[in-house]
CSV table of C-alpha atoms in Angstrom, one decimal:
chain,number,residue,atom,x,y,z
A,276,MET,CA,0.0,0.0,0.0
A,277,SER,CA,1.6,3.2,-1.1
A,278,HIS,CA,1.3,6.7,0.4
A,279,THR,CA,2.8,9.0,-2.1
A,280,LYS,CA,0.8,12.1,-1.3
A,281,SER,CA,2.3,14.5,1.2
A,282,ASP,CA,0.5,14.9,4.5
A,283,HIS,CA,0.5,18.6,4.0
A,284,VAL,CA,-0.6,19.0,0.4
A,285,PRO,CA,-4.3,19.9,-0.1
A,286,GLU,CA,-6.5,17.3,-1.7
A,287,ASN,CA,-7.7,17.7,-5.3
A,288,ASP,CA,-11.2,18.4,-4.1
A,289,GLY,CA,-10.2,21.3,-1.9
A,290,THR,CA,-10.0,19.4,1.4
A,291,PRO,CA,-7.7,21.3,3.8
A,292,PRO,CA,-4.2,19.8,4.3
A,293,TRP,CA,-3.5,17.7,7.3
A,294,PRO,CA,-2.6,19.7,10.4
A,295,ARG,CA,1.1,20.2,11.2
A,296,PRO,CA,2.5,17.1,12.9
A,297,ALA,CA,3.8,19.0,15.9
A,298,TYR,CA,0.3,20.4,16.7
A,299,SER,CA,-1.3,17.0,16.0
A,300,TRP,CA,1.0,15.4,18.5
A,301,TYR,CA,0.3,18.2,21.0
A,302,VAL,CA,-3.4,17.3,20.7
A,303,VAL,CA,-2.5,13.6,21.4
A,304,VAL,CA,-0.7,14.6,24.6
A,305,VAL,CA,-3.5,16.7,25.9
A,306,LEU,CA,-6.0,13.9,25.2
A,307,LEU,CA,-3.6,11.5,26.9
A,308,PHE,CA,-3.6,13.6,30.0
A,309,ALA,CA,-7.4,13.5,30.0
A,310,TYR,CA,-7.5,9.8,29.5
A,311,THR,CA,-4.9,9.2,32.2
A,312,LEU,CA,-6.9,11.3,34.7
A,313,SER,CA,-10.1,9.4,33.7
A,314,PHE,CA,-8.5,6.1,34.7
A,315,VAL,CA,-7.1,7.4,37.9
A,316,ASP,CA,-10.6,8.6,38.9
A,317,ARG,CA,-12.1,5.3,37.7
A,318,MET,CA,-9.6,3.1,39.5
A,319,ILE,CA,-9.1,4.9,42.8
A,320,LEU,CA,-12.2,3.4,44.4
A,321,THR,CA,-10.7,-0.1,44.1
A,322,LEU,CA,-8.0,0.9,46.5
A,323,LEU,CA,-10.3,2.3,49.1
A,324,VAL,CA,-12.4,-0.8,49.6
A,325,ALA,CA,-11.6,-1.3,53.3
A,326,PRO,CA,-12.5,2.2,54.6
A,327,ILE,CA,-15.6,2.4,52.3
A,328,ARG,CA,-16.8,-0.9,53.6
A,329,ALA,CA,-16.3,0.3,57.2
A,330,ALA,CA,-17.9,3.7,56.6
A,331,PHE,CA,-21.1,2.3,55.0
A,332,GLU,CA,-21.1,-1.2,56.5
A,333,ILE,CA,-21.5,-2.9,53.1
A,334,SER,CA,-20.5,-6.3,51.7
A,335,ASP,CA,-18.0,-7.3,49.0
A,336,THR,CA,-20.8,-7.7,46.6
A,337,GLN,CA,-22.0,-4.1,47.1
A,338,VAL,CA,-18.4,-2.9,46.7
A,339,SER,CA,-18.1,-4.9,43.4
A,340,LEU,CA,-21.2,-3.1,42.2
A,341,LEU,CA,-19.6,0.2,42.9
A,342,ILE,CA,-16.4,-0.8,41.1
A,343,GLY,CA,-18.0,-2.3,38.1
A,344,LEU,CA,-21.8,-2.0,37.4
A,345,ALA,CA,-22.4,1.5,38.8
A,346,PHE,CA,-19.7,2.9,36.5
A,347,ALA,CA,-20.0,0.6,33.5
A,348,LEU,CA,-23.8,0.8,33.2
A,349,PHE,CA,-24.0,4.5,32.5
A,350,TYR,CA,-20.6,4.6,30.9
A,351,THR,CA,-21.7,2.2,28.2
A,352,LEU,CA,-25.4,3.2,27.9
A,353,LEU,CA,-24.9,7.0,27.6
A,354,GLY,CA,-21.9,6.5,25.4
A,355,LEU,CA,-24.2,6.0,22.4
A,356,PRO,CA,-26.3,9.2,22.6
A,357,LEU,CA,-23.2,11.2,23.6
A,358,ALA,CA,-21.4,9.9,20.5
A,359,TRP,CA,-24.4,10.9,18.4
A,360,ILE,CA,-23.6,14.4,19.6
A,361,ALA,CA,-19.9,14.0,18.8
A,362,ASP,CA,-20.8,13.0,15.2
A,363,ARG,CA,-22.8,16.2,14.8
A,364,TYR,CA,-21.3,18.9,16.9
A,365,ASN,CA,-18.0,20.2,18.4
A,366,ARG,CA,-16.1,17.2,19.8
A,367,ARG,CA,-13.6,19.3,21.8
A,368,ASN,CA,-16.4,21.0,23.7
A,369,LEU,CA,-18.1,17.7,24.4
A,370,ILE,CA,-14.9,16.4,25.9
A,371,VAL,CA,-14.4,19.5,28.1
A,372,ALA,CA,-18.0,19.1,29.4
A,373,GLY,CA,-17.2,15.4,30.1
A,374,VAL,CA,-14.0,16.1,32.0
A,375,ALA,CA,-15.7,18.7,34.2
A,376,THR,CA,-18.6,16.3,34.9
A,377,TRP,CA,-16.5,13.3,35.9
A,378,SER,CA,-14.2,15.5,38.0
A,379,ILE,CA,-17.2,16.9,39.9
A,380,MET,CA,-18.7,13.5,40.4
A,381,THR,CA,-15.4,12.0,41.6
A,382,ALA,CA,-15.2,14.7,44.2
A,383,GLY,CA,-18.8,13.8,45.0
A,384,CYS,CA,-17.8,10.3,45.8
A,385,GLY,CA,-15.8,11.7,48.7
A,386,LEU,CA,-18.7,13.7,49.9
A,387,ALA,CA,-21.3,10.9,49.7
A,388,GLY,CA,-23.2,10.3,52.9
A,389,SER,CA,-24.7,6.9,52.1
A,390,TYR,CA,-24.1,3.9,49.8
A,391,VAL,CA,-26.9,5.1,47.5
A,392,THR,CA,-25.4,8.6,47.0
A,393,LEU,CA,-21.9,7.0,46.4
A,394,PHE,CA,-23.5,4.7,43.8
A,395,LEU,CA,-25.1,7.6,42.1
A,396,ALA,CA,-21.8,9.6,42.1
A,397,ARG,CA,-20.1,6.6,40.5
A,398,MET,CA,-22.8,6.6,37.8
A,399,GLY,CA,-21.9,10.3,37.3
A,400,VAL,CA,-18.3,9.5,36.8
A,401,GLY,CA,-19.3,7.0,34.2
A,402,VAL,CA,-21.5,9.5,32.4
A,403,GLY,CA,-18.6,12.1,32.2
A,404,GLU,CA,-16.0,9.6,31.0
A,405,ALA,CA,-18.4,8.3,28.3
A,406,THR,CA,-17.8,11.5,26.4
A,407,LEU,CA,-14.0,11.1,26.0
A,408,SER,CA,-12.9,8.1,23.9
A,409,PRO,CA,-15.6,8.2,21.1
A,410,ALA,CA,-15.0,11.9,20.5
A,411,ALA,CA,-11.2,11.5,21.0
A,412,TYR,CA,-10.9,8.6,18.5
A,413,SER,CA,-13.0,10.6,16.0
A,414,MET,CA,-10.8,13.7,16.4
A,415,LEU,CA,-7.5,11.8,16.1
A,416,SER,CA,-8.7,10.2,12.9
A,417,ASP,CA,-9.0,13.7,11.5
A,418,TYR,CA,-5.6,14.8,12.8
A,419,PHE,CA,-3.6,11.8,11.4
A,420,PRO,CA,-3.5,10.0,8.0
A,421,ARG,CA,-4.3,6.3,8.2
A,422,HIS,CA,-0.8,5.0,8.0
A,423,LYS,CA,0.2,7.1,11.1
A,424,LEU,CA,-3.0,6.7,13.1
A,425,ALA,CA,-2.1,3.6,15.1
A,426,ARG,CA,0.9,5.2,16.7
A,427,ALA,CA,-1.1,8.3,17.6
A,428,MET,CA,-3.9,6.2,19.1
A,429,ALA,CA,-1.3,4.1,20.9
A,430,VAL,CA,0.0,7.1,22.7
A,431,TYR,CA,-3.5,8.2,23.6
A,432,SER,CA,-4.3,4.7,24.8
A,433,MET,CA,-1.3,4.9,27.2
A,434,GLY,CA,-3.8,6.7,29.5
A,435,VAL,CA,-5.2,3.2,30.4
A,436,PRO,CA,-2.0,1.7,31.9
A,437,LEU,CA,-0.7,5.0,33.1
A,438,GLY,CA,-3.9,5.9,34.9
A,439,ALA,CA,-4.4,2.5,36.4
A,440,GLY,CA,-0.8,2.3,37.3
A,441,ILE,CA,-0.8,5.7,39.0
A,442,ALA,CA,-3.9,4.8,40.9
A,443,LEU,CA,-2.4,1.6,42.1
A,444,ILE,CA,0.9,3.2,43.1
A,445,LEU,CA,-1.0,6.1,44.7
A,446,GLY,CA,-3.2,3.6,46.5
A,447,ALA,CA,-0.2,2.0,48.1
A,448,PHE,CA,0.7,5.3,49.9
A,449,VAL,CA,-3.0,6.0,50.6
A,450,VAL,CA,-3.5,2.8,52.5
A,451,GLU,CA,-0.4,3.5,54.6
A,452,ALA,CA,-1.6,7.1,55.2
A,453,LEU,CA,-5.1,5.9,56.2
A,454,LEU,CA,-3.5,3.6,58.8
A,455,THR,CA,-1.6,6.5,60.4
A,456,ALA,CA,-4.0,9.4,59.9
A,457,PRO,CA,-7.6,8.2,59.2
A,458,ILE,CA,-8.9,11.7,60.0
A,459,ILE,CA,-7.4,14.9,58.4
A,460,ALA,CA,-8.1,18.5,59.3
A,461,VAL,CA,-9.0,20.4,56.1
A,462,PRO,CA,-8.9,24.2,56.0
A,463,LEU,CA,-12.4,25.8,55.9
A,464,ILE,CA,-14.0,22.4,56.0
A,465,GLY,CA,-12.9,20.8,59.3
A,466,GLN,CA,-12.3,17.2,60.1
A,467,MET,CA,-12.6,14.9,57.1
A,468,GLU,CA,-11.9,11.2,56.7
A,469,ALA,CA,-8.8,10.6,54.7
A,470,TRP,CA,-10.4,8.3,52.2
A,471,ARG,CA,-12.9,11.0,51.3
A,472,LEU,CA,-10.2,13.6,50.8
A,473,ILE,CA,-8.5,11.3,48.3
A,474,PHE,CA,-11.4,11.5,46.0
A,475,VAL,CA,-11.2,15.3,46.1
A,476,TRP,CA,-7.5,15.3,45.5
A,477,VAL,CA,-7.7,13.1,42.4
A,478,ALA,CA,-10.6,15.1,41.0
A,479,ALA,CA,-8.8,18.5,41.3
A,480,PRO,CA,-6.5,18.1,38.2
A,481,GLY,CA,-9.7,18.0,36.1
A,482,ILE,CA,-9.7,21.8,36.2
A,483,LEU,CA,-6.2,22.0,34.6
A,484,ILE,CA,-7.2,19.4,31.9
A,485,CYS,CA,-10.3,21.5,31.0
A,486,LEU,CA,-8.1,24.5,30.5
A,487,LEU,CA,-5.6,22.5,28.4
A,488,LEU,CA,-8.4,21.2,26.2
A,489,LEU,CA,-9.5,24.7,25.4
A,490,THR,CA,-6.2,25.1,23.5
A,491,VAL,CA,-7.2,22.2,21.2
A,492,ARG,CA,-8.9,23.1,17.9
A,493,GLU,CA,-11.8,21.1,16.5
A,494,PRO,CA,-10.4,19.4,13.3
A,495,PHE,CA,-11.9,19.3,9.9
A,496,ARG,CA,-14.0,16.1,9.4
A,497,ARG,CA,-12.4,14.0,6.7
A,498,GLY,CA,-13.6,11.1,4.7
A,499,ARG,CA,-17.3,11.8,4.7
A,500,THR,CA,-19.3,9.8,2.2
A,501,SER,CA,-22.3,12.1,2.1
A,502,GLU,CA,-22.7,14.1,-1.1
A,503,LYS,CA,-22.4,17.5,0.6
A,504,LYS,CA,-19.4,17.6,2.7
A,505,THR,CA,-20.7,20.6,4.6
A,506,THR,CA,-23.4,18.4,6.1
A,507,ILE,CA,-22.9,15.3,8.2
A,508,ASN,CA,-25.1,12.4,7.3
A,509,VAL,CA,-26.8,11.3,10.6
A,510,ASP,CA,-29.5,9.2,9.1
A,511,ALA,CA,-29.9,6.2,11.4
A,512,PRO,CA,-30.8,3.6,8.6
A,513,GLY,CA,-27.4,4.5,7.0
A,514,LEU,CA,-25.6,3.5,10.2
A,515,ILE,CA,-27.6,0.3,10.5
A,516,ALA,CA,-26.9,-0.6,6.9
A,517,HIS,CA,-23.2,0.0,7.5
A,518,LEU,CA,-23.3,-2.3,10.5
A,519,LEU,CA,-24.9,-5.0,8.5
A,520,THR,CA,-22.5,-4.6,5.6
A,521,GLN,CA,-19.5,-5.1,7.9
A,522,LYS,CA,-21.1,-7.5,10.4
A,523,VAL,CA,-18.4,-10.1,10.0
A,524,ALA,CA,-15.4,-7.8,10.5
A,525,LEU,CA,-17.1,-5.8,13.3
A,526,GLY,CA,-18.4,-9.0,15.0
A,527,ALA,CA,-14.9,-10.4,15.1
A,528,LEU,CA,-13.4,-7.2,16.3
A,529,PHE,CA,-16.1,-6.6,19.0
A,530,ALA,CA,-16.1,-10.2,20.2
A,531,GLY,CA,-12.3,-10.7,20.2
A,532,MET,CA,-11.7,-7.4,22.1
A,533,SER,CA,-14.5,-8.1,24.5
A,534,LEU,CA,-12.9,-11.4,25.5
A,535,ILE,CA,-9.5,-9.8,25.9
A,536,GLY,CA,-11.1,-7.1,28.0
A,537,LEU,CA,-12.8,-9.8,30.1
A,538,VAL,CA,-9.4,-11.1,31.1
A,539,MET,CA,-7.6,-7.8,31.4
A,540,TYR,CA,-10.2,-6.1,33.6
A,541,GLY,CA,-10.5,-9.2,35.7
A,542,VAL,CA,-6.7,-9.3,36.2
A,543,ILE,CA,-6.5,-5.7,37.0
A,544,ALA,CA,-9.3,-6.0,39.6
A,545,TRP,CA,-8.0,-9.1,41.4
A,546,ILE,CA,-4.2,-9.3,41.0
A,547,PRO,CA,-3.4,-7.2,44.1
A,548,THR,CA,-5.7,-9.4,46.2
A,549,PHE,CA,-4.2,-12.5,44.6
A,550,PHE,CA,-0.8,-11.5,45.9
A,551,THR,CA,-2.1,-11.1,49.4
A,552,ARG,CA,-4.0,-14.4,49.5
A,553,THR,CA,-1.5,-16.6,47.6
A,554,TYR,CA,1.8,-15.1,48.8
A,555,ASP,CA,0.7,-13.4,52.0
A,556,MET,CA,2.1,-10.1,50.6
A,557,GLU,CA,1.0,-6.7,52.0
A,558,ILE,CA,-1.6,-5.1,49.8
A,559,THR,CA,0.4,-1.9,49.7
A,560,HIS,CA,3.4,-3.7,48.2
A,561,ALA,CA,1.3,-5.7,45.8
A,562,GLY,CA,-0.5,-2.6,44.5
A,563,MET,CA,2.7,-0.6,44.2
A,564,TRP,CA,4.6,-3.2,42.2
A,565,PHE,CA,1.7,-4.2,40.0
A,566,GLY,CA,1.1,-0.5,39.4
A,567,VAL,CA,4.7,-0.1,38.2
A,568,ILE,CA,4.3,-3.1,35.9
A,569,MET,CA,1.1,-1.8,34.4
A,570,ALA,CA,2.3,1.8,33.9
A,571,ILE,CA,5.7,0.8,32.3
A,572,GLY,CA,4.8,-2.5,30.6
A,573,GLY,CA,1.4,-1.3,29.3
A,574,THR,CA,3.0,1.8,27.8
A,575,ILE,CA,5.7,-0.2,26.1
A,576,GLY,CA,3.1,-2.6,24.7
A,577,LEU,CA,0.8,0.1,23.3
A,578,ILE,CA,3.7,1.9,21.6
A,579,ALA,CA,5.1,-1.4,20.2
A,580,GLY,CA,1.7,-2.5,19.0
A,581,GLY,CA,0.9,0.8,17.3
A,582,SER,CA,4.3,1.0,15.7
A,583,LEU,CA,4.1,-2.6,14.4
A,584,ALA,CA,0.6,-2.1,13.0
A,585,ASP,CA,1.6,1.1,11.3
A,586,ARG,CA,4.7,-0.4,9.8
A,587,GLN,CA,2.9,-3.5,8.5
A,588,PHE,CA,-0.1,-1.5,7.2
A,589,SER,CA,2.3,0.8,5.3
A,590,LYS,CA,3.8,-2.3,3.6
A,591,GLY,CA,0.3,-3.3,2.4
A,592,VAL,CA,-0.8,-5.8,5.0
A,593,ALA,CA,-4.4,-4.8,5.1
A,594,ASP,CA,-5.3,-6.8,8.2
A,595,ALA,CA,-2.2,-5.7,10.1
A,596,HIS,CA,-4.2,-4.5,13.1
A,597,PHE,CA,-6.1,-7.7,13.5
A,598,ARG,CA,-2.8,-9.6,13.3
A,599,VAL,CA,-1.3,-7.5,16.0
A,600,MET,CA,-4.3,-8.1,18.3
A,601,ARG,CA,-3.9,-11.9,17.8
A,602,LEU,CA,-0.1,-11.6,18.3
A,603,SER,CA,-0.7,-9.9,21.7
A,604,ILE,CA,-2.6,-13.0,22.9
A,605,ILE,CA,-0.1,-15.4,21.5
A,606,LEU,CA,2.8,-13.6,23.2
A,607,GLY,CA,1.1,-12.4,26.3
A,608,GLY,CA,-1.3,-15.2,27.2
A,609,PRO,CA,1.2,-17.9,28.4
A,610,PRO,CA,3.2,-15.6,30.8
A,611,LEU,CA,-0.1,-14.2,32.1
A,612,LEU,CA,-1.3,-17.6,32.9
A,613,ALA,CA,2.0,-18.6,34.4
A,614,ALA,CA,2.1,-15.5,36.6
A,615,VAL,CA,-0.8,-16.8,38.8
A,616,LEU,CA,0.7,-20.3,39.1
A,617,MET,CA,4.3,-19.3,40.2
A,618,PRO,CA,5.6,-20.7,43.5
A,619,ASN,CA,6.6,-17.3,44.9
A,620,ALA,CA,5.6,-13.6,44.5
A,621,TRP,CA,8.7,-12.4,42.7
A,622,LEU,CA,8.5,-15.0,40.0
A,623,SER,CA,4.9,-14.0,39.5
A,624,PHE,CA,5.8,-10.3,39.2
A,625,ILE,CA,8.5,-11.3,36.6
A,626,MET,CA,5.8,-13.2,34.6
A,627,LEU,CA,3.5,-10.2,34.8
A,628,ALA,CA,6.3,-7.9,33.6
A,629,ILE,CA,6.7,-10.1,30.5
A,630,ALA,CA,2.9,-10.5,29.9
A,631,PHE,CA,1.8,-6.9,30.1
A,632,PRO,CA,3.9,-5.4,27.3
A,633,ALA,CA,2.6,-8.2,25.0
A,634,MET,CA,-1.0,-8.2,26.2
A,635,THR,CA,-1.5,-4.4,25.8
A,636,MET,CA,-0.5,-4.6,22.1
A,637,HIS,CA,-4.1,-5.3,21.5
A,638,GLY,CA,-4.8,-1.6,21.9
A,639,VAL,CA,-4.8,-1.2,18.1
A,640,GLY,CA,-8.3,-2.6,18.0
A,641,GLY,CA,-9.7,0.9,18.2
A,642,VAL,CA,-7.6,1.9,15.2
A,643,ALA,CA,-8.9,-1.0,13.1
A,644,LEU,CA,-12.4,0.3,13.8
A,645,GLN,CA,-11.6,3.8,12.6
A,646,LEU,CA,-10.2,2.5,9.3
A,647,ILE,CA,-13.4,0.8,8.2
A,648,THR,CA,-15.9,3.5,9.6
A,649,PRO,CA,-17.1,6.5,7.6
A,650,ASN,CA,-16.6,9.8,9.4
A,651,GLU,CA,-20.4,10.2,9.7
A,652,TYR,CA,-20.7,7.3,12.1
A,653,ARG,CA,-17.2,7.3,13.6
A,654,ALA,CA,-18.0,8.5,17.1
A,655,ARG,CA,-21.2,6.4,17.4
A,656,LEU,CA,-19.6,3.2,16.2
A,657,THR,CA,-16.7,3.9,18.6
A,658,ALA,CA,-19.2,4.3,21.4
A,659,LEU,CA,-20.9,1.1,20.4
A,660,TYR,CA,-17.5,-0.6,20.4
A,661,PHE,CA,-16.8,0.7,23.9
A,662,PHE,CA,-20.3,-0.2,25.0
A,663,VAL,CA,-19.8,-3.9,24.1
A,664,VAL,CA,-16.1,-4.2,25.1
A,665,ASN,CA,-16.5,-2.4,28.4
A,666,LEU,CA,-19.9,-4.0,29.3
A,667,ILE,CA,-18.4,-7.4,28.9
A,668,GLY,CA,-14.9,-6.7,30.1
A,669,LEU,CA,-15.4,-4.2,32.9
A,670,GLY,CA,-18.9,-5.3,33.8
A,671,PHE,CA,-18.3,-9.1,33.8
A,672,GLY,CA,-14.6,-9.7,34.0
A,673,PRO,CA,-14.1,-9.1,37.8
A,674,ILE,CA,-17.5,-10.8,38.5
A,675,CYS,CA,-16.6,-14.0,36.5
A,676,ILE,CA,-13.4,-14.4,38.6
A,677,ALA,CA,-15.3,-13.8,41.8
A,678,LEU,CA,-18.1,-16.2,41.0
A,679,LEU,CA,-15.6,-19.0,40.2
A,680,THR,CA,-13.9,-18.4,43.5
A,681,ASP,CA,-17.1,-18.3,45.5
A,682,LYS,CA,-19.3,-20.8,43.7
A,683,LEU,CA,-17.0,-23.3,41.9
A,684,PHE,CA,-13.9,-23.5,44.1
A,685,GLN,CA,-15.6,-22.2,47.3
A,686,ASN,CA,-12.3,-21.1,48.7
A,687,ASP,CA,-10.8,-17.6,48.9
A,688,ASP,CA,-7.3,-19.0,48.5
A,689,ALA,CA,-8.3,-20.5,45.1
A,690,LEU,CA,-8.4,-17.0,43.5
A,691,GLN,CA,-5.3,-17.9,41.4
A,692,TYR,CA,-7.2,-20.8,39.8
A,693,SER,CA,-10.2,-18.6,39.0
A,694,ILE,CA,-8.0,-16.1,37.2
A,695,ALA,CA,-6.2,-19.0,35.4
A,696,THR,CA,-9.5,-20.5,34.3
A,697,VAL,CA,-10.9,-17.3,32.9
A,698,ALA,CA,-7.7,-16.6,31.0
A,699,THR,CA,-7.4,-20.2,29.7
A,700,ILE,CA,-10.9,-20.2,28.3
A,701,ALA,CA,-11.3,-16.6,27.0
A,702,LEU,CA,-7.9,-15.9,25.3
A,703,PRO,CA,-7.8,-18.8,22.9
A,704,ILE,CA,-11.4,-18.2,21.8
A,705,ALA,CA,-10.5,-14.5,21.3
A,706,ALA,CA,-7.5,-15.5,19.1
A,707,ILE,CA,-9.7,-17.8,17.0
A,708,ILE,CA,-12.4,-15.2,16.5
A,709,LEU,CA,-9.9,-12.5,15.4
A,710,THR,CA,-8.3,-14.9,12.9
A,711,LEU,CA,-11.7,-15.6,11.4
A,712,GLY,CA,-12.1,-11.8,10.9
A,713,PHE,CA,-8.9,-11.3,8.9
A,714,LYS,CA,-10.4,-11.6,5.4
A,715,ALA,CA,-13.6,-9.7,6.1
A,716,PHE,CA,-11.6,-6.8,7.6
A,717,ALA,CA,-9.3,-6.6,4.6
A,718,ARG,CA,-12.3,-6.8,2.2
A,719,ASP,CA,-14.2,-4.0,4.1
A,720,LEU,CA,-11.1,-1.8,4.2
A,721,ALA,CA,-10.6,-2.1,0.4
A,722,ARG,CA,-14.3,-1.2,-0.1
A,723,MET,CA,-13.9,1.8,2.2
A,724,SER,CA,-10.9,3.0,0.2
A,725,VAL,CA,-12.8,2.7,-3.1
A,726,GLU,CA,-15.8,4.6,-1.6
A,727,ALA,CA,-13.6,7.4,-0.2
A,728,GLU,CA,-11.9,7.8,-3.6
A,729,ALA,CA,-15.3,7.9,-5.3
A,730,ALA,CA,-16.5,10.6,-2.9
A,731,THR,CA,-13.7,12.9,-3.9
A,732,THR,CA,-14.3,12.6,-7.6
């Protein structure tokens, strides 16, 4: 596949040239900051389980609902109407509103006076964060040409391991602080429980992120297939017809990524507890070391996956992104499985350090979606993608592992076998499904390229 046209030369039909690379990468960094903060705000609750349980006298099941369902339900459901807005109106402004919303709601978690209000605040965090990725993916697709898009989205996606890693590392210090100073005197407010103040602290950077986002310009929407490029085609039957036309490729992408997400979200939720139960390690140490592995290993994996996909795609490998997703399972699955079966904690950490750079290469799945989606539907289809992947992964990943521990093994110390069981079943099936989607994706990509060229003539 050749790319002879310069990224800065206007198209024959008068389409504006691509933005300057330096500014485009600036946009990526700003969106990365927002994505990182979103995962810190999303994950911080998982590290405050003990004080929250004590404060509201709730069970593990109620806590798991706060971590998963309360967030995932509205994050996924409202993602679709919010993405409809992103396909029609200013995406930058939508993201600013979302960052402000989830930051306020994160602070609200710390001010909650009951389990119900905390549940509602977590829903609000999900509503705010639902604005970000569909709009961000759509914007980046208009800032970068196709053969450079995977690397840009890989950098943006670094927000996942960085945010989760920061939250885990921060949590290690938070737990220690809670043990020494459970009550903190706050100026103008008075006495405040330390766990509540943590929510306010992690929400505060949202103000700075909003200001940074105001420096980002809404890009020109490229690749529209509607006849008049000044009008966005938002006709619902058109979107449905598009879904039916690409049902095989999209089905393989959604199903494969959902199963990978099921394993990854389950691992993220339960690995620190696994170390405490299996190796009798302090939760502070387990969280800190796992956070470092996630932040560093996940970042390496995303960059490696994006670079590999871009390089192969530039050489004409049409299904390069699907192949990289499958490769992430082949390389990362075995050490991930081995990690929970090691005889000691440090061998387990070594296996995780090997597994995470490989497993996070699957982040190019979102790029594959953009390549076969017309601009008119890009944000909505991305939201649908996140709806399916997060509902299955975030909504059911942690619960599947917990149910196996409680119902099948009926032993808290068998957590390692629950994690191993889920990974052993889900990852091979994901690899097979992705492989079945290779030809369909390449075919749909070729058709999209033909339609894009026809729209400019």
